[in-house]
Amino acid sequence: MLHPRIQEVTERVVKRSQTTRSAYLKRIQEAKKQTRVRAGLGCGNLAHVMAACSSSDKARLKADDQPNLAIINSYNDMLSAHVPYIEYPDLIKKIATKYDATAQVAGGVPAMCDGVTQGRDGMELSLFSRDVIAMSTAVALSHDVFDGVFCLGVCDKIVPGLLIGSLSFGHLPIFFLPAGPMESGIPNKEKARVRQSFAQGLVSREELLEAESASYHSAGTCTFYGTANSNQMLMEIMGLHLPGSSFINPYTELRDGLTASAVKMMLEQLIETKSANPIGEIVDEKTVINGLVGLLATGGSTNHAIHLVAMAKAAGVQITWKDMAELSEVVPLLTRIYPNGSADVNHFQAAGGMGFLMRELRDAGYLHNDVKTIVGEGLDDYTKEPVLDVDTNVIMTNSEGPSKVKWVPCPENSLDEDVLRPVSNPFNKQGGLQLLTGNLGKAVIKVSAVDEKHQFVSAPAKVFSSQASLQDAFANGELNQDFIAVIKEQGPKAKGMPELHKLTPVMATLQDQGYKVAIVTDGRMSGASGKVPAAIHLAPEAVEGGIIAKIREGDMITLDAPNGDLILHVSDEELAERELELTQPELTFGTGRELFTGFRNMVSSADLGASAFGIDE
């Protein structure tokens, strides 16, 4: 049976979303009435579609009786996670040809890397890039000549943007194809040790670069459990990946076999069984709740406190941070993956992976089983894992195409309970995210990575307007005390809500030295951040008159994660007096940031999650 809290929150989300979800479904039902989108094209329109195609593909498109598949690609050859996608379009097209179908790269989307832009001007563009990606996806599909879609994307804003854009064409079957994580490098604890040593001036920049290069060393997703790999978990638990496909390394037979299997599955659904589930019907209230449960059970990235709200809204589903917090009270934490532990996603995959995780959550009543997926109905297929079909009599050679894949039951027991545990023996009885409320406003905190003894901090404030100024204060020896770092003017309207991951080595070093420290900010922390308690996404933000703008050096602040409290110990009368003294800060922006002036003027921290697009409960 479904857990009562899961049922309760789901019913609340369904009721809250009734109007917006009904309007969304009506829109995609109207679009589905078209028997084939290309049928209405004029000759000039169709000529443009196929102008650069081969003669055989032109013949297929003219005949208009077989599917034409769209490919939305985030490939670039600078970022490791997206490098493998260079080969995907040719493979998709090759398999489409075997089914007498066609496939075209409909468009590309930008894929910036927060790992490159951390602490730099480019980070101010990071969050906004999600909406650019969503619009780019919709622009590519707006040609309206496709019967199915493959979205190729992995990291931070790329997958949320692709999904938001795809849901504008919710009448189409749309599969997400992962590229997989790079093979494991140096242990994450060693990487963190070197970073903290560099922050203290104990190792050289050359030693730091050597350690970083030994961690980020080849094509594929970074192996820690940040936003990129949280994206992959979400796409699988929401039924938009093939079962067990999220964490298979690039350039392996199994990886290529899974990509080929996805293309074959879509074409067979479109041509033979006529059973392809449109993405707008897959992503519903129950699917979104399953995504939230997965995020909590794995201690996933806090960035999804923002992204999942927007992704759900694109399908007419309205969720709030309160929903997340109430689910977190009952969803058990089943994984320890860096930064919530020392293992990486390859270790998680070896221990049992997504199949084990989803079976445990479903069988214990934490996941809705009555959902649609790209595979079909229900989650039975997602309790299995893919392997090469070595028993087949006709294994394709490399010249013929990828090897065949079959699915077998996932391991009955976790192969490493230091990394992945059953529901009967969780790391924690509660999930990884917590809503914080108080006179400062609303914020979220990721508690899965924070030791219990550090989850309560009451200390004087030290106030900064940038992470660089905090780093300077640390270098000057000004932070050797208990304190709560307040980094203001980092919200979406102020600076685009950049990640402040560069704070982590400094604050972690102070914590290791025995000081009680924490962070309060209207900005974001990286999905890789952990260890130090951080109240992030604080709303209202400073430039919108949030109380954070009124905090002064030495004010006492209490961050109490277990009880969900975020309190500034200053009287209302004193805050009213400070209101009169406030001046609007002079904001400066990095290169390219001026392009988003219009967006900055429209958006606010509340829009990005705190009240879930105006819904405040």
XYZ file of C-alpha atoms in Angstrom:
617
model
C 0.000 0.000 0.000
C 1.026 3.572 -0.638
C 2.469 5.354 2.395
C -0.212 7.661 3.895
C 2.005 10.754 3.608
C 2.726 10.067 -0.068
C -1.008 9.706 -0.658
C -1.803 12.855 1.301
C 0.703 15.054 -0.506
C -0.272 13.604 -3.888
C -3.943 14.344 -3.308
C -3.073 17.895 -2.297
C -0.973 18.398 -5.436
C -3.740 16.950 -7.643
C -6.313 19.281 -6.100
C -4.041 22.315 -6.317
C -3.178 21.530 -9.947
C -6.677 20.743 -11.153
C -7.159 23.849 -13.280
C -3.643 24.102 -14.716
C -3.288 20.357 -15.347
C -6.678 20.159 -17.077
C -5.763 23.075 -19.335
C -2.439 21.437 -20.177
C -4.024 18.067 -21.001
C -6.669 19.737 -23.160
C -3.934 21.444 -25.139
C -1.986 18.268 -25.823
C -5.144 16.302 -26.645
C -5.911 18.851 -29.350
C -2.401 18.443 -30.729
C -2.724 14.628 -30.703
C -5.702 14.788 -33.056
C -3.341 15.366 -35.965
C -2.788 11.977 -37.593
C 0.641 12.998 -38.841
C 2.057 16.443 -38.423
C 3.703 16.612 -41.843
C 0.428 15.910 -43.612
C -0.525 19.583 -43.509
C 2.734 20.901 -44.955
C 2.753 22.721 -48.244
C 5.234 21.658 -50.894
C 7.536 24.574 -50.136
C 7.517 23.736 -46.432
C 8.314 20.076 -47.051
C 11.058 20.967 -49.527
C 12.819 22.944 -46.787
C 12.506 20.014 -44.381
C 14.283 17.580 -46.681
C 16.492 19.843 -48.794
C 19.769 18.519 -47.367
C 18.639 14.897 -46.903
C 19.936 11.911 -48.816
C 17.869 10.739 -51.772
C 16.614 7.744 -49.785
C 15.531 9.917 -46.839
C 13.850 12.329 -49.266
C 11.865 9.440 -50.640
C 10.811 8.390 -47.151
C 9.786 11.918 -46.178
C 7.828 12.348 -49.414
C 5.981 9.087 -48.797
C 5.054 10.373 -45.330
C 4.069 6.976 -43.978
C 6.879 6.329 -41.495
C 8.083 8.305 -38.463
C 10.516 11.175 -38.607
C 12.435 11.508 -35.338
C 13.844 14.715 -33.875
C 17.178 14.885 -32.072
C 17.793 17.779 -29.664
C 21.495 17.721 -28.880
C 23.527 19.421 -26.151
C 26.817 18.183 -27.642
C 29.957 20.258 -27.353
C 33.540 19.017 -27.168
C 34.701 21.162 -24.241
C 32.502 19.633 -21.545
C 33.172 16.029 -20.624
C 29.551 15.061 -19.980
C 28.443 16.088 -23.453
C 31.382 14.874 -25.541
C 29.902 11.362 -26.054
C 26.849 12.852 -27.759
C 28.849 13.500 -30.921
C 28.189 9.879 -31.928
C 24.518 9.612 -30.987
C 22.867 11.252 -34.038
C 24.581 8.912 -36.510
C 23.591 5.879 -34.440
C 19.982 7.068 -34.156
C 19.805 7.704 -37.901
C 21.338 4.304 -38.693
C 18.725 2.458 -36.664
C 15.911 4.616 -38.030
C 16.940 3.592 -41.539
C 16.571 -0.096 -40.597
C 12.923 0.667 -39.791
C 12.481 2.640 -43.028
C 12.141 5.772 -40.878
C 14.109 9.018 -40.723
C 15.804 11.071 -38.024
C 17.065 14.655 -38.074
C 19.020 16.836 -35.674
C 16.296 19.394 -35.089
C 18.373 21.724 -32.958
C 21.115 22.217 -30.432
C 20.945 23.692 -26.971
C 23.677 25.441 -24.977
C 25.365 23.396 -22.294
C 27.411 25.485 -19.920
C 29.353 23.928 -17.064
C 29.035 25.252 -13.544
C 32.329 23.532 -12.766
C 34.061 25.894 -15.204
C 32.158 29.045 -14.240
C 32.244 28.664 -10.417
C 33.218 31.992 -8.876
C 33.383 33.725 -12.250
C 31.147 36.091 -14.226
C 29.741 33.225 -16.282
C 28.030 31.775 -13.219
C 25.619 34.730 -13.317
C 24.249 33.268 -16.579
C 23.949 29.737 -15.259
C 20.405 29.627 -13.922
C 19.056 31.738 -16.771
C 20.529 29.259 -19.249
C 17.835 26.760 -18.201
C 15.169 28.965 -19.743
C 17.286 29.535 -22.849
C 17.577 25.755 -23.220
C 13.823 25.345 -22.758
C 13.130 27.939 -25.429
C 15.764 26.447 -27.756
C 14.105 23.037 -27.413
C 10.685 24.463 -28.184
C 12.039 26.416 -31.157
C 13.566 23.240 -32.607
C 10.321 21.291 -32.211
C 8.180 24.159 -33.481
C 8.899 23.047 -37.056
C 6.186 20.475 -36.291
C 7.493 17.759 -38.589
C 8.392 15.120 -36.011
C 6.641 12.042 -34.640
C 9.038 11.344 -31.767
C 11.952 13.069 -30.054
C 15.266 12.147 -28.438
C 16.712 14.637 -25.971
C 20.462 14.365 -25.461
C 21.504 16.124 -22.276
C 23.039 15.498 -18.887
C 24.109 18.340 -16.647
C 22.794 21.009 -14.310
C 20.373 23.231 -16.270
C 20.415 21.184 -19.461
C 18.041 18.358 -18.493
C 15.536 20.639 -16.706
C 15.564 22.985 -19.710
C 15.113 20.129 -22.182
C 12.191 18.749 -20.180
C 10.479 22.129 -19.797
C 10.797 22.746 -23.535
C 9.705 19.211 -24.411
C 6.547 19.527 -22.346
C 5.444 22.323 -24.676
C 5.094 19.487 -27.192
C 3.600 17.085 -24.690
C 1.607 15.209 -27.345
C 4.818 13.623 -28.660
C 6.708 10.616 -27.294
C 10.007 12.009 -26.036
C 12.852 9.866 -24.685
C 15.845 11.192 -22.750
C 19.141 9.491 -23.608
C 21.916 9.678 -20.975
C 25.614 9.657 -21.832
C 26.778 8.089 -18.564
C 29.401 8.959 -15.947
C 33.149 8.895 -16.537
C 35.018 6.083 -14.827
C 36.085 6.739 -11.240
C 39.147 8.874 -10.578
C 40.842 9.646 -7.268
C 38.660 9.158 -4.165
C 36.366 12.085 -3.433
C 37.676 12.418 0.125
C 41.164 12.925 -1.250
C 39.926 15.566 -3.693
C 38.153 17.417 -0.850
C 41.276 17.160 1.343
C 43.462 18.771 -1.318
C 40.904 21.555 -1.885
C 40.825 22.403 1.807
C 44.619 22.234 2.014
C 44.873 24.671 -0.890
C 42.412 27.031 0.834
C 44.747 27.011 3.851
C 47.815 27.618 1.677
C 49.266 24.178 2.502
C 49.552 22.898 -1.080
C 50.456 24.619 -4.331
C 48.184 25.426 -7.237
C 50.035 22.796 -9.273
C 49.161 20.127 -6.684
C 45.553 21.297 -6.647
C 45.306 21.087 -10.444
C 46.858 17.615 -10.413
C 44.243 16.405 -7.925
C 41.365 18.003 -9.834
C 42.578 16.518 -13.124
C 42.798 13.085 -11.531
C 39.143 13.447 -10.548
C 37.765 15.005 -13.755
C 39.791 13.004 -16.211
C 37.790 11.731 -19.204
C 34.554 11.926 -21.180
C 31.363 11.432 -19.204
C 29.515 13.030 -16.324
C 31.426 13.987 -13.174
C 31.068 11.058 -10.800
C 29.911 12.848 -7.634
C 26.192 13.075 -6.862
C 25.561 16.671 -7.782
C 22.908 18.186 -10.028
C 24.006 16.335 -13.167
C 23.650 12.870 -11.688
C 20.553 13.947 -9.743
C 19.130 14.788 -13.184
C 19.847 11.267 -14.387
C 18.228 9.718 -11.326
C 15.152 11.916 -11.859
C 14.758 11.025 -15.522
C 14.869 7.334 -14.666
C 12.581 7.388 -11.628
C 10.135 9.529 -13.636
C 10.138 6.956 -16.442
C 11.865 9.048 -19.128
C 15.035 6.905 -19.413
C 15.262 3.252 -20.302
C 15.405 1.186 -17.090
C 18.886 1.029 -15.583
C 20.449 3.237 -18.234
C 21.398 6.318 -16.207
C 24.813 5.320 -14.864
C 26.396 3.156 -17.564
C 29.817 4.485 -18.621
C 30.288 6.033 -22.099
C 32.031 4.211 -24.938
C 31.052 0.762 -23.704
C 29.112 -1.927 -25.543
C 26.317 -1.686 -23.018
C 26.056 2.105 -23.347
C 25.778 1.910 -27.134
C 23.401 -1.016 -26.855
C 21.089 0.972 -24.590
C 21.032 3.920 -26.979
C 20.181 1.585 -29.842
C 17.509 -0.133 -27.745
C 15.839 3.197 -26.990
C 15.609 4.049 -30.688
C 14.261 0.595 -31.545
C 11.696 0.830 -28.748
C 10.353 4.181 -29.891
C 10.122 3.092 -33.519
C 8.371 -0.162 -32.627
C 5.900 1.783 -30.485
C 5.241 4.244 -33.302
C 5.111 1.762 -36.168
C 4.042 -1.626 -34.828
C 2.190 -1.401 -31.513
C 0.973 2.224 -31.764
C 1.576 2.382 -28.004
C 3.995 5.285 -27.506
C 3.123 7.278 -24.381
C 3.260 11.043 -24.963
C 5.565 12.827 -22.541
C 2.765 15.093 -21.357
C 0.822 12.053 -20.134
C 3.903 10.490 -18.513
C 4.790 13.596 -16.496
C 1.770 13.947 -14.217
C 1.205 14.550 -10.502
C 2.172 11.012 -9.487
C 5.295 11.011 -11.635
C 6.397 14.322 -10.128
C 5.862 12.960 -6.612
C 7.969 9.917 -7.577
C 10.701 12.330 -8.659
C 10.545 14.165 -5.334
C 10.740 10.882 -3.438
C 13.783 9.829 -5.453
C 15.462 13.155 -4.800
C 14.887 12.824 -1.060
C 15.805 9.143 -0.811
C 19.156 9.763 -2.514
C 20.063 13.123 -0.945
C 19.956 14.757 -4.361
C 20.917 18.261 -5.409
C 19.217 21.248 -3.771
C 19.099 22.810 -7.227
C 16.067 20.634 -7.835
C 14.173 22.549 -5.178
C 14.106 25.094 -7.998
C 14.191 22.952 -11.131
C 11.591 20.361 -10.212
C 9.098 23.119 -9.374
C 9.588 24.576 -12.869
C 9.582 21.193 -14.616
C 6.309 20.238 -12.938
C 4.752 23.616 -13.747
C 5.487 23.041 -17.445
C 3.124 20.041 -17.258
C 0.490 21.951 -15.312
C 1.506 20.392 -11.992
C 2.018 22.743 -9.058
C 4.287 21.705 -6.193
C 5.764 23.673 -3.311
C 8.682 23.495 -0.919
C 6.152 22.559 1.743
C 5.322 19.425 -0.272
C 9.018 18.564 -0.388
C 9.474 19.168 3.329
C 6.485 17.024 4.304
C 7.654 14.188 2.078
C 11.154 14.517 3.536
C 9.749 13.808 6.997
C 8.864 10.228 5.985
C 11.041 9.267 2.986
C 14.091 7.288 4.163
C 17.601 8.188 3.023
C 18.908 5.096 1.220
C 22.186 6.226 -0.383
C 25.507 7.704 0.635
C 27.102 9.131 -2.497
C 29.588 12.010 -2.416
C 29.067 14.724 -1.101
C 26.758 12.732 1.204
C 29.379 9.991 1.563
C 32.692 8.924 0.067
C 31.447 6.730 -2.826
C 30.676 7.931 -6.348
C 27.876 7.030 -8.748
C 29.865 4.175 -10.268
C 30.004 2.614 -6.808
C 26.256 3.194 -6.408
C 25.638 1.495 -9.753
C 27.794 -1.492 -8.765
C 26.018 -1.825 -5.406
C 22.617 -2.276 -7.049
C 21.857 1.023 -8.748
C 18.514 2.448 -9.715
C 16.773 -0.911 -10.027
C 17.433 -1.799 -6.397
C 16.561 1.713 -5.219
C 13.268 1.873 -7.126
C 12.195 -1.626 -6.107
C 12.827 -0.815 -2.438
C 10.922 2.461 -2.592
C 8.030 1.048 -4.587
C 7.580 -2.098 -2.524
C 7.607 -0.057 0.698
C 4.864 2.253 -0.604
C 6.949 5.341 -1.343
C 6.496 5.340 -5.135
C 3.330 5.421 -7.214
C 3.270 2.304 -9.369
C 0.227 3.325 -11.451
C 2.192 5.621 -13.749
C 3.069 5.731 -17.425
C 6.685 5.517 -18.622
C 8.433 5.458 -21.969
C 8.456 1.656 -21.624
C 4.745 1.313 -20.924
C 2.731 1.101 -17.722
C 3.969 0.735 -14.141
C 7.451 0.405 -12.654
C 8.050 -3.352 -12.958
C 10.540 -2.817 -15.783
C 12.428 -0.310 -13.632
C 13.245 -2.948 -11.020
C 15.474 -4.652 -13.597
C 18.916 -3.819 -14.925
C 20.381 -4.063 -18.428
C 23.104 -6.503 -19.462
C 24.568 -7.508 -22.792
C 22.600 -10.333 -24.361
C 25.534 -12.723 -24.696
C 23.230 -15.706 -25.209
C 21.723 -14.445 -28.421
C 22.631 -16.283 -31.607
C 22.928 -13.037 -33.519
C 25.063 -10.538 -31.628
C 25.759 -7.628 -33.921
C 29.390 -6.823 -34.583
C 30.713 -3.304 -34.408
C 30.344 -3.020 -38.146
C 26.685 -4.006 -37.949
C 25.743 -1.919 -34.939
C 25.626 -2.060 -31.162
C 25.275 -5.319 -29.280
C 21.852 -6.393 -28.088
C 20.678 -5.760 -24.546
C 18.383 -7.667 -22.239
C 17.027 -6.829 -18.788
C 17.439 -9.062 -15.746
C 16.213 -8.652 -12.137
C 18.332 -6.276 -10.089
C 20.270 -7.714 -7.120
C 18.083 -9.010 -4.304
C 20.362 -7.368 -1.724
C 22.613 -4.336 -1.837
C 26.172 -5.357 -2.608
C 27.509 -2.545 -0.398
C 25.356 -1.163 2.413
C 27.875 1.623 3.009
C 26.574 3.076 -0.260
C 23.055 1.735 -0.884
C 20.648 0.349 1.696
C 17.202 -1.236 1.829
C 14.232 0.582 3.324
C 14.487 -1.709 6.345
C 17.928 -0.307 7.221
C 18.144 3.321 5.986
C 20.962 5.736 6.668
C 18.312 8.043 8.049
C 14.572 7.714 8.513
C 14.098 11.115 6.880
C 15.055 12.468 3.466
C 17.818 14.816 2.418
C 16.079 18.201 2.110
C 14.521 20.453 4.726
C 12.418 23.615 4.493
C 13.535 26.406 6.833
C 11.148 29.174 7.882
C 11.292 32.108 10.245
C 11.413 35.884 10.274
C 14.161 35.798 7.636
C 11.788 34.197 5.132
C 11.968 30.752 3.549
C 15.023 28.753 2.546
C 16.004 25.158 1.894
C 18.858 23.148 3.360
C 20.406 19.862 2.306
C 20.794 17.914 5.532
C 21.838 14.553 4.075
C 25.444 15.739 3.789
C 25.587 17.508 7.163
C 26.536 15.639 10.314
C 23.802 15.824 12.954
C 26.062 17.707 15.374
C 26.394 20.507 12.791
C 22.689 20.849 11.943
C 22.066 23.416 14.686
C 24.105 26.623 14.700
C 23.318 29.794 16.650
C 26.039 32.386 16.160
C 26.727 36.026 15.244
C 26.462 37.082 11.619
C 29.315 38.050 9.393
C 27.891 39.851 6.365
C 29.296 39.724 2.818
C 28.089 40.800 -0.620
C 30.159 38.247 -2.519
C 31.887 34.953 -1.938
C 35.177 36.605 -2.909
C 34.929 38.971 0.075
C 34.455 35.987 2.404
C 37.481 34.281 0.880
C 39.518 37.439 1.455
C 38.395 37.602 5.097
C 39.468 33.988 5.554
C 42.861 34.652 3.991
C 43.325 37.592 6.357
C 42.566 35.454 9.424
C 39.333 37.291 10.249
C 37.059 34.240 10.506
C 38.544 32.215 13.343
C 35.378 32.131 15.432
C 31.829 30.773 15.508
C 29.725 32.668 12.955
C 27.015 32.451 10.317
C 28.146 33.783 6.952
C 25.434 35.916 5.370
C 26.032 36.324 1.640
C 23.394 38.730 0.338
C 22.505 40.227 -3.045
C 22.983 36.894 -4.819
C 19.340 36.233 -5.784
C 17.937 35.929 -9.315
C 16.928 39.577 -9.550
C 20.289 40.711 -8.191
C 22.861 38.490 -9.879
C 21.056 35.576 -11.470
C 21.322 33.399 -8.352
C 24.864 32.068 -8.938
C 26.146 28.992 -7.155
C 28.526 29.813 -4.318
C 30.459 26.552 -4.276
C 33.781 28.316 -3.655
C 32.602 28.917 -0.094
C 32.703 25.199 0.650
C 36.480 24.624 1.127
C 36.800 27.726 3.327
C 33.789 26.993 5.528
C 34.596 23.273 5.735
C 38.114 24.116 6.903
C 36.761 26.332 9.689
C 34.281 23.627 10.679
C 37.104 21.075 10.852
C 38.994 23.458 13.121
C 36.153 23.223 15.631
C 34.228 26.398 14.881
C 30.444 26.338 14.601
C 29.739 27.803 11.164
C 26.859 27.993 8.697
C 25.754 29.878 5.587
C 22.640 31.951 4.897
C 22.214 33.288 1.365
C 19.693 34.317 -1.252
C 21.970 32.616 -3.772
C 22.552 28.932 -4.439
C 25.108 26.346 -3.428
C 26.382 23.723 -5.829
C 24.840 20.280 -6.016
C 28.291 19.114 -4.905
C 28.216 21.209 -1.743
C 27.755 19.531 1.585
C 29.158 19.167 5.099
C 28.524 22.795 6.147
C 24.881 23.708 6.915
C 23.656 26.184 4.314
C 20.266 27.924 4.178
C 19.998 28.726 0.488
C 17.498 30.110 -2.042
C 16.376 32.473 0.736
C 13.294 34.431 -0.246
C 12.492 37.263 -0.373
C 15.943 38.120 -1.677
C 17.877 41.197 -0.543
C 17.112 43.463 -3.508
C 13.379 42.782 -3.117
C 13.382 44.039 0.458
C 14.092 40.714 2.126
C 15.122 40.785 5.785
C 18.536 39.443 4.730
C 19.302 42.985 3.503
C 18.857 44.297 7.051
C 21.244 41.908 8.794
C 24.227 43.624 10.401
C 27.562 42.320 11.573
C 27.174 40.615 14.947
C 23.404 39.991 14.785
C 22.558 36.610 16.284
C 21.069 34.082 13.873
C 19.785 30.588 14.607
C 19.799 27.911 11.918
C 17.978 24.892 13.355
C 17.644 22.278 10.611
C 16.018 19.536 12.756
C 13.173 21.880 13.689
C 13.082 23.805 10.392
C 13.824 27.230 11.943
C 15.753 30.165 10.479
C 15.577 33.091 12.901
C 17.217 36.503 13.106
C 17.264 37.578 16.762
C 16.491 41.234 16.135
C 13.268 42.916 17.253
C 10.619 44.029 14.795
C 11.105 47.595 16.027
C 14.831 47.494 15.281
C 14.191 46.010 11.840
C 11.689 48.788 11.097
C 14.333 51.393 11.961
C 16.868 49.671 9.734
C 14.327 49.740 6.888
C 14.582 53.518 6.845
C 18.358 53.331 6.489
C 18.423 50.850 3.607
C 19.765 51.977 0.251
C 19.455 50.022 -2.949
C 22.802 48.311 -3.597
C 24.739 49.149 -6.720
C 24.753 45.901 -8.656
C 27.482 45.088 -11.144
C 27.227 42.292 -13.662
C 29.685 40.160 -15.527
C 30.187 39.751 -19.260
C 26.988 38.787 -21.062
C 24.818 39.427 -18.030
C 23.236 42.525 -19.576
C 21.428 40.265 -22.059
C 19.207 39.064 -19.221
C 18.077 42.454 -17.926
C 14.470 41.802 -18.970
C 14.433 38.396 -17.385
C 15.967 39.757 -14.177
C 13.257 42.370 -13.946
C 10.524 39.730 -14.218
C 11.866 37.009 -11.967
C 12.272 36.854 -8.222
C 13.447 34.334 -5.675
C 9.826 33.512 -4.856
C 9.220 32.590 -8.500
C 12.076 30.119 -8.283
C 10.667 28.058 -5.491
C 10.036 29.648 -2.124
C 6.329 30.045 -2.757
C 6.324 27.862 -5.855
C 5.252 30.467 -8.393
C 3.006 32.389 -6.049
C 1.479 29.445 -4.173
C 2.235 30.039 -0.524
C 0.815 27.668 2.049
